[in-house]
Short mmCIF file of C-alpha atoms in Angstrom, two decimals:
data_model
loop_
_atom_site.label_atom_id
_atom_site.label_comp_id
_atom_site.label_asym_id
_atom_site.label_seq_id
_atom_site.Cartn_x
_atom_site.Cartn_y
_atom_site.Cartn_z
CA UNK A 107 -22.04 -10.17 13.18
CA UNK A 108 -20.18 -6.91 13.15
CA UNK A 109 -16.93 -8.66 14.86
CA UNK A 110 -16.96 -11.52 12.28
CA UNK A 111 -17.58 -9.57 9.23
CA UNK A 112 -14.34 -7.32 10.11
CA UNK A 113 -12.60 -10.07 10.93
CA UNK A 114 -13.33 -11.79 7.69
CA UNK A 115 -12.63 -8.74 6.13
CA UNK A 116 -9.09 -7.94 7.52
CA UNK A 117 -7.96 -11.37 6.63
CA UNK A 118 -9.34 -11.00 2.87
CA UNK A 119 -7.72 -7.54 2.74
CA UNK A 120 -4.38 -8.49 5.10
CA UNK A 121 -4.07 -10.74 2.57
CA UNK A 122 -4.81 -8.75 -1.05
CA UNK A 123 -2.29 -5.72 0.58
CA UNK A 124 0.38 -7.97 1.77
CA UNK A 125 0.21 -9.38 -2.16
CA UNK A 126 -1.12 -7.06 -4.62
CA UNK A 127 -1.17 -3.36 -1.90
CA UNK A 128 -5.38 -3.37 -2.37
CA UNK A 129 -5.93 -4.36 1.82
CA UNK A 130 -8.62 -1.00 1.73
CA UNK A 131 -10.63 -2.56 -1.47
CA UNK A 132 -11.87 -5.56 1.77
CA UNK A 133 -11.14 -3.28 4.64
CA UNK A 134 -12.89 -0.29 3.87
CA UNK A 135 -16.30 -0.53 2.92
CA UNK A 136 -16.77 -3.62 5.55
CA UNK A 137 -16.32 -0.51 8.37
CA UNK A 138 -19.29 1.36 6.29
CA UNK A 139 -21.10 -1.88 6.75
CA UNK A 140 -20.33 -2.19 10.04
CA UNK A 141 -22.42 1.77 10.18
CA UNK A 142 -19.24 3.87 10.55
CA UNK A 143 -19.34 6.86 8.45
CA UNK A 144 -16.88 7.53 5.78
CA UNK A 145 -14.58 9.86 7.41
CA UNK A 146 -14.58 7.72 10.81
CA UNK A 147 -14.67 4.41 8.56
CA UNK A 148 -11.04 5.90 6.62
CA UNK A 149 -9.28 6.87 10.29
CA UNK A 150 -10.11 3.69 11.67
CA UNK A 151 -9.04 1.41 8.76
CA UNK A 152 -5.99 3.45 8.64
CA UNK A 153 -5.31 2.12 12.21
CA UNK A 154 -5.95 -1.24 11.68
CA UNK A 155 -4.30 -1.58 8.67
CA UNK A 156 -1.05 -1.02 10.91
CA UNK A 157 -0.87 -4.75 12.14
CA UNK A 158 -1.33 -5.47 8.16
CA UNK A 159 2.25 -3.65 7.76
CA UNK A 160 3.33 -5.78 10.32
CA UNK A 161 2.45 -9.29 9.23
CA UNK A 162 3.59 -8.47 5.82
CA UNK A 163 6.84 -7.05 6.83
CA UNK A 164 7.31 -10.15 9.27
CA UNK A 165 6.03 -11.91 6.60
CA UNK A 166 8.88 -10.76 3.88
CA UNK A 167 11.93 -10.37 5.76
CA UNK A 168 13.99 -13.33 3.59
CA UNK A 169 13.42 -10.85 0.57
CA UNK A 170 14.10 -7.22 2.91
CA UNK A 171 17.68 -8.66 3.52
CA UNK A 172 20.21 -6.68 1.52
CA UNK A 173 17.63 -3.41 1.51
CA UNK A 174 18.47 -2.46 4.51
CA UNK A 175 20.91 0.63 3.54
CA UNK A 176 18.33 2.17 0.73
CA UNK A 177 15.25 1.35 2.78
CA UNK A 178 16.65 3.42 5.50
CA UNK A 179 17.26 6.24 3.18
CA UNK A 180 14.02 6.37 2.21
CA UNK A 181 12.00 5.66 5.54
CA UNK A 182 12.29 9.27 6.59
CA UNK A 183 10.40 9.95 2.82
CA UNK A 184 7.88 7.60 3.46
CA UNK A 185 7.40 8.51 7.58
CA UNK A 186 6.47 12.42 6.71
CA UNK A 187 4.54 11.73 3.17
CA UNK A 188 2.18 9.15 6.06
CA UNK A 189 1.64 12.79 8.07
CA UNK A 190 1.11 14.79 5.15
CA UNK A 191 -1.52 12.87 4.20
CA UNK A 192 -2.89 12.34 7.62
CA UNK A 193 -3.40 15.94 7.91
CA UNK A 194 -4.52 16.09 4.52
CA UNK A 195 -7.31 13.40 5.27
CA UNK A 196 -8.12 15.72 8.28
CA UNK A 197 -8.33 19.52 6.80
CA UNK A 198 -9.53 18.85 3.27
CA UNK A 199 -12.75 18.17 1.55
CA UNK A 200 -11.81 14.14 -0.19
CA UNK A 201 -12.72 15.23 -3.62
CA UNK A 202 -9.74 16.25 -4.98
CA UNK A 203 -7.59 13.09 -4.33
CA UNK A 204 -10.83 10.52 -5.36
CA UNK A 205 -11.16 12.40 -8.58
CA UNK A 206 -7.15 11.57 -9.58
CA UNK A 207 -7.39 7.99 -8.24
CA UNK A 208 -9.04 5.71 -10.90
CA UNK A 209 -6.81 7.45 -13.69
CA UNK A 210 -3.99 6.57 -10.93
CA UNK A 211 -4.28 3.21 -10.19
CA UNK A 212 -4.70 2.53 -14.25
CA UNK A 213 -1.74 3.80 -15.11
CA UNK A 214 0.11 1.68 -12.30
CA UNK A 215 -1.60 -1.49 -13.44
CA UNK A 216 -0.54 -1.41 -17.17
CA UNK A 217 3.06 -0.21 -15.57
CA UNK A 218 3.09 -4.07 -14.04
CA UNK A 219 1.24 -5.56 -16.58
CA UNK A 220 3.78 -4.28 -19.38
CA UNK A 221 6.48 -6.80 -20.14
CA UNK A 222 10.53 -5.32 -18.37
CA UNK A 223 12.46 -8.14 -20.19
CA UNK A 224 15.11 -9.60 -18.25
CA UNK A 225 17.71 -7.04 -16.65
CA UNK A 226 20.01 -7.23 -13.07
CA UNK A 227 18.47 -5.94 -10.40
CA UNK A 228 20.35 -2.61 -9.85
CA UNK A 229 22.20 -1.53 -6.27
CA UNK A 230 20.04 0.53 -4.53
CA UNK A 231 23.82 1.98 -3.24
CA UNK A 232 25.23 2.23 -7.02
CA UNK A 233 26.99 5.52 -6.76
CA UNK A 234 26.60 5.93 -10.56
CA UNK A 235 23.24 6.83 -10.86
CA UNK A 236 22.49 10.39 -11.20
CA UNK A 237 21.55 12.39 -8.25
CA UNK A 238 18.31 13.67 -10.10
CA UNK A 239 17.06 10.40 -10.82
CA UNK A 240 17.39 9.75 -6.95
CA UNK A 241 15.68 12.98 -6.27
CA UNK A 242 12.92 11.54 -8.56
CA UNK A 243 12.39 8.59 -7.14
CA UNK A 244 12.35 9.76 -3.55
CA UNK A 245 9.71 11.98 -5.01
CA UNK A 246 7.51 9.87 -6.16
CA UNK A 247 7.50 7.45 -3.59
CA UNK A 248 6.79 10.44 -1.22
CA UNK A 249 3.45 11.16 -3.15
CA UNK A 250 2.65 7.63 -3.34
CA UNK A 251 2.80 7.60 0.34
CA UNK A 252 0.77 10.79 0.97
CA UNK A 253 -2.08 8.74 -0.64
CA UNK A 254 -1.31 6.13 1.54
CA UNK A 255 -1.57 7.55 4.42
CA UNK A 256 -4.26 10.32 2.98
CA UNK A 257 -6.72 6.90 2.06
CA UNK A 258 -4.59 4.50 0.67
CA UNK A 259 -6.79 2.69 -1.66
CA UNK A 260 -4.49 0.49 -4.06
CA UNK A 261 -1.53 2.47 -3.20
CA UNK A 262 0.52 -0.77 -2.91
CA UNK A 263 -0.32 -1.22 -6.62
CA UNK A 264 0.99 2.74 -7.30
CA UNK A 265 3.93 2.08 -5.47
CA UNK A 266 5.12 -1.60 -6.24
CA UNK A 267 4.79 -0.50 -10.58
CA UNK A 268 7.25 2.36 -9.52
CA UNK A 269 9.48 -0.40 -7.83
CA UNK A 270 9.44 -2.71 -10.67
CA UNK A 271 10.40 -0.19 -12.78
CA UNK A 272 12.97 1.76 -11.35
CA UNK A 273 15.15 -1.35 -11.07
CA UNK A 274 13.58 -4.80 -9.13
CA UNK A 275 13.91 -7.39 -10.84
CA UNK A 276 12.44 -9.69 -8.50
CA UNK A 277 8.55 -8.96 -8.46
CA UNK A 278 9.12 -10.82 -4.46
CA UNK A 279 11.33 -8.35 -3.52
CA UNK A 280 9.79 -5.57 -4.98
CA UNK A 281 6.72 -6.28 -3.08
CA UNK A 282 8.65 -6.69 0.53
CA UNK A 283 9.65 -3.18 0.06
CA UNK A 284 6.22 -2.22 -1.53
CA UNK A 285 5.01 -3.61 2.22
CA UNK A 286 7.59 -1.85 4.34
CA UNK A 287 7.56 1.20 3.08
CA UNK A 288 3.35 1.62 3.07
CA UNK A 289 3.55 0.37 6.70
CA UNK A 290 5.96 3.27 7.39
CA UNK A 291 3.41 5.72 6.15
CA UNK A 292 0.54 4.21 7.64
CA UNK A 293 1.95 3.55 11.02
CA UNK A 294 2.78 7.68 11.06
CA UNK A 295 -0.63 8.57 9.89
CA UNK A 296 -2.37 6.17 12.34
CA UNK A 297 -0.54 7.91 15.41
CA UNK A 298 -1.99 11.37 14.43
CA UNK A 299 -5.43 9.35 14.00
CA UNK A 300 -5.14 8.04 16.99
CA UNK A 301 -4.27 11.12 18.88
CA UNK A 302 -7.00 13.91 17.17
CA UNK A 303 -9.21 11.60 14.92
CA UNK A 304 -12.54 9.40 15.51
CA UNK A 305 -11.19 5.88 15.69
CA UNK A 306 -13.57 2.95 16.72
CA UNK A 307 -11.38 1.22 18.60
CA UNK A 308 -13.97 -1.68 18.57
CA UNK A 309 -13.78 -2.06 15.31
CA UNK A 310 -9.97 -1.89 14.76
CA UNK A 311 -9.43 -5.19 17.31
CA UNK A 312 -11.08 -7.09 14.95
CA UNK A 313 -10.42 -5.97 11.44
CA UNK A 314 -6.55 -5.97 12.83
CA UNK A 315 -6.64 -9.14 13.80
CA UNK A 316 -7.61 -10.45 10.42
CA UNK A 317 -5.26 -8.06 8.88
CA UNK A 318 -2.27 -9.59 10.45
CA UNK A 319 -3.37 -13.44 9.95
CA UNK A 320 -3.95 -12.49 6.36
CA UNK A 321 -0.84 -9.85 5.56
CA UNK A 322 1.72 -12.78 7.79
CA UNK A 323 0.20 -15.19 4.54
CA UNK A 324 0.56 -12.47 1.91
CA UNK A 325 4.44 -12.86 0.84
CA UNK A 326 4.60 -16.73 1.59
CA UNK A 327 2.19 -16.91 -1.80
CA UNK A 328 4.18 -14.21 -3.54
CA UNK A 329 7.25 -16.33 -2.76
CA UNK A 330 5.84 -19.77 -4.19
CA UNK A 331 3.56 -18.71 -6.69
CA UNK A 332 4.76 -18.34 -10.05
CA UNK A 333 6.26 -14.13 -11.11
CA UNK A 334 4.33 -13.70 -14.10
CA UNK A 335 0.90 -15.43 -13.33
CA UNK A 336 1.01 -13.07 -10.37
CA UNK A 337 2.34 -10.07 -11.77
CA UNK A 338 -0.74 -10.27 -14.20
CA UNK A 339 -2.98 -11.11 -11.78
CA UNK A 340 -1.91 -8.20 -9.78
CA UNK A 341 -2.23 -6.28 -13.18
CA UNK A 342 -5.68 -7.03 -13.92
CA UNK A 343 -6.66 -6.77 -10.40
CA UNK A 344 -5.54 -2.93 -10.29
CA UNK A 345 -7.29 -2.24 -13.76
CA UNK A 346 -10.65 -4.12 -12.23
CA UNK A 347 -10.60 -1.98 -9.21
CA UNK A 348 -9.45 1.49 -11.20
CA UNK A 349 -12.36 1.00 -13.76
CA UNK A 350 -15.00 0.26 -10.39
CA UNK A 351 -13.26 3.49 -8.87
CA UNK A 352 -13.58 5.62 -11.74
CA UNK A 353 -17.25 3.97 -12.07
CA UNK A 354 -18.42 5.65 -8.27
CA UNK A 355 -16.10 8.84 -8.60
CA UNK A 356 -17.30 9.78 -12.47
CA UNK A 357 -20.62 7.99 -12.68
#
């Protein structure tokens, strides 16, 4: 029963990361089902939440053509904010970071749910923009990514609002490099995991397994479905989980 309710699981959150970034909303609390403690429940997810980054990036790469360049500026950003938060995950009481979540992931849902207006996507290369709004960016995907690889919780929501507002105009593409990026982190934080953490490797097989049927899925729909339906969607499904967060972290 164990096997199928992980499997069941990954696919439902494979799916919901590769669209919307909220894979750990299924994931997690299936492993604390499945009698795995928190701590032990986190490092393993974390692990199998790898093959979710890789059916998702598989899944997008019509929309990752042309990103190449700025994605591989940023990798390096996203590769040591995934070990910060590792080690974070591993050497600090949880507290601090479940406190600042709820208020978080609110803020990043209104961010998509707020009308852009129409406006060019802009070159990730465009030589114009200012150095400091570079050094901005890079920063705030960096502590985007420390939460994703610290728990990672709707940090696909956090990250894809900064996307679509710091100049995607396609909510598609936006959420291909939403997907690579988080799998960049996670991969790095699931190596130190794997090396010095608890992982149940019995439980990863399965709840991987779902997670790459359902991320390889994830992108097709964001393709074909309709922006703005999904856009709101997303939205309202990052408000719905902030106000159930903020219900178990402030209740």
């Amino acid at each position: 029963m164990n096997w199928a309710l992980l499997f069941a699981a990954g696919v439902v959150g494979g799916l919901t990361g590769s669209i919307a970034g909220l894979a750990s909303v299924a994931t997690y609390p299936a492993l604390l089902v499945a009698g795995l403690p928190p701590v032990t429940a986190n490092v393993t997810n974390t692990v199998a939440l790898v093959f979710n980054g890789v059916g998702s990036v598989l899944g997008s790469r019509p929309e990752l053509r042309g990103q190449g360049p700025w994605l591989m500026r940023i990798t390096p950003v996203a590769a040591l904010a995934g070990a910060v938060g590792a080690v974070l995950l591993l050497s600090t009481p949880p507290e601090g970071f479940e406190r600042l979540v709820p208020v978080l992931l609110g803020l990043a849902s209104l961010a998509i749910l707020l009308p852009r207006g129409d406006k060019p996507e802009q070159s990730r290369a465009d030589g114009r923009r200012r150095a400091g709004r570079v050094i901005l960016e890079a920063a705030a995907i960096f502590l985007i990514a420390i939460y994703g690889g610290y728990f990672g919780a709707a940090a696909g929501v956090l990250l894809l609002a900064l996307l679509l507002r710091i100049g995607y105009a396609s909510l598609a593409r936006a959420n291909a490099s939403k997907n690579f990026l988080l799998g960049v982190a996670n991969l790095v934080a699931a190596v130190v995991f794997a090396l010095v953490a608890p992982v149940q490797w019995w439980a990863v097989v399965p709840l991987g397994l779902g997670c790459l049927i359902g991320s390889r899925l994830g992108p097709v729909v964001v393709r074909h479905a309709p922006a703005e339906p999904l856009r709101v969607l997303i939205g309202v499904a990052g408000l719905a989980v902030a106000v159930k967060l903020a219900f178990d972290t402030y209740g």
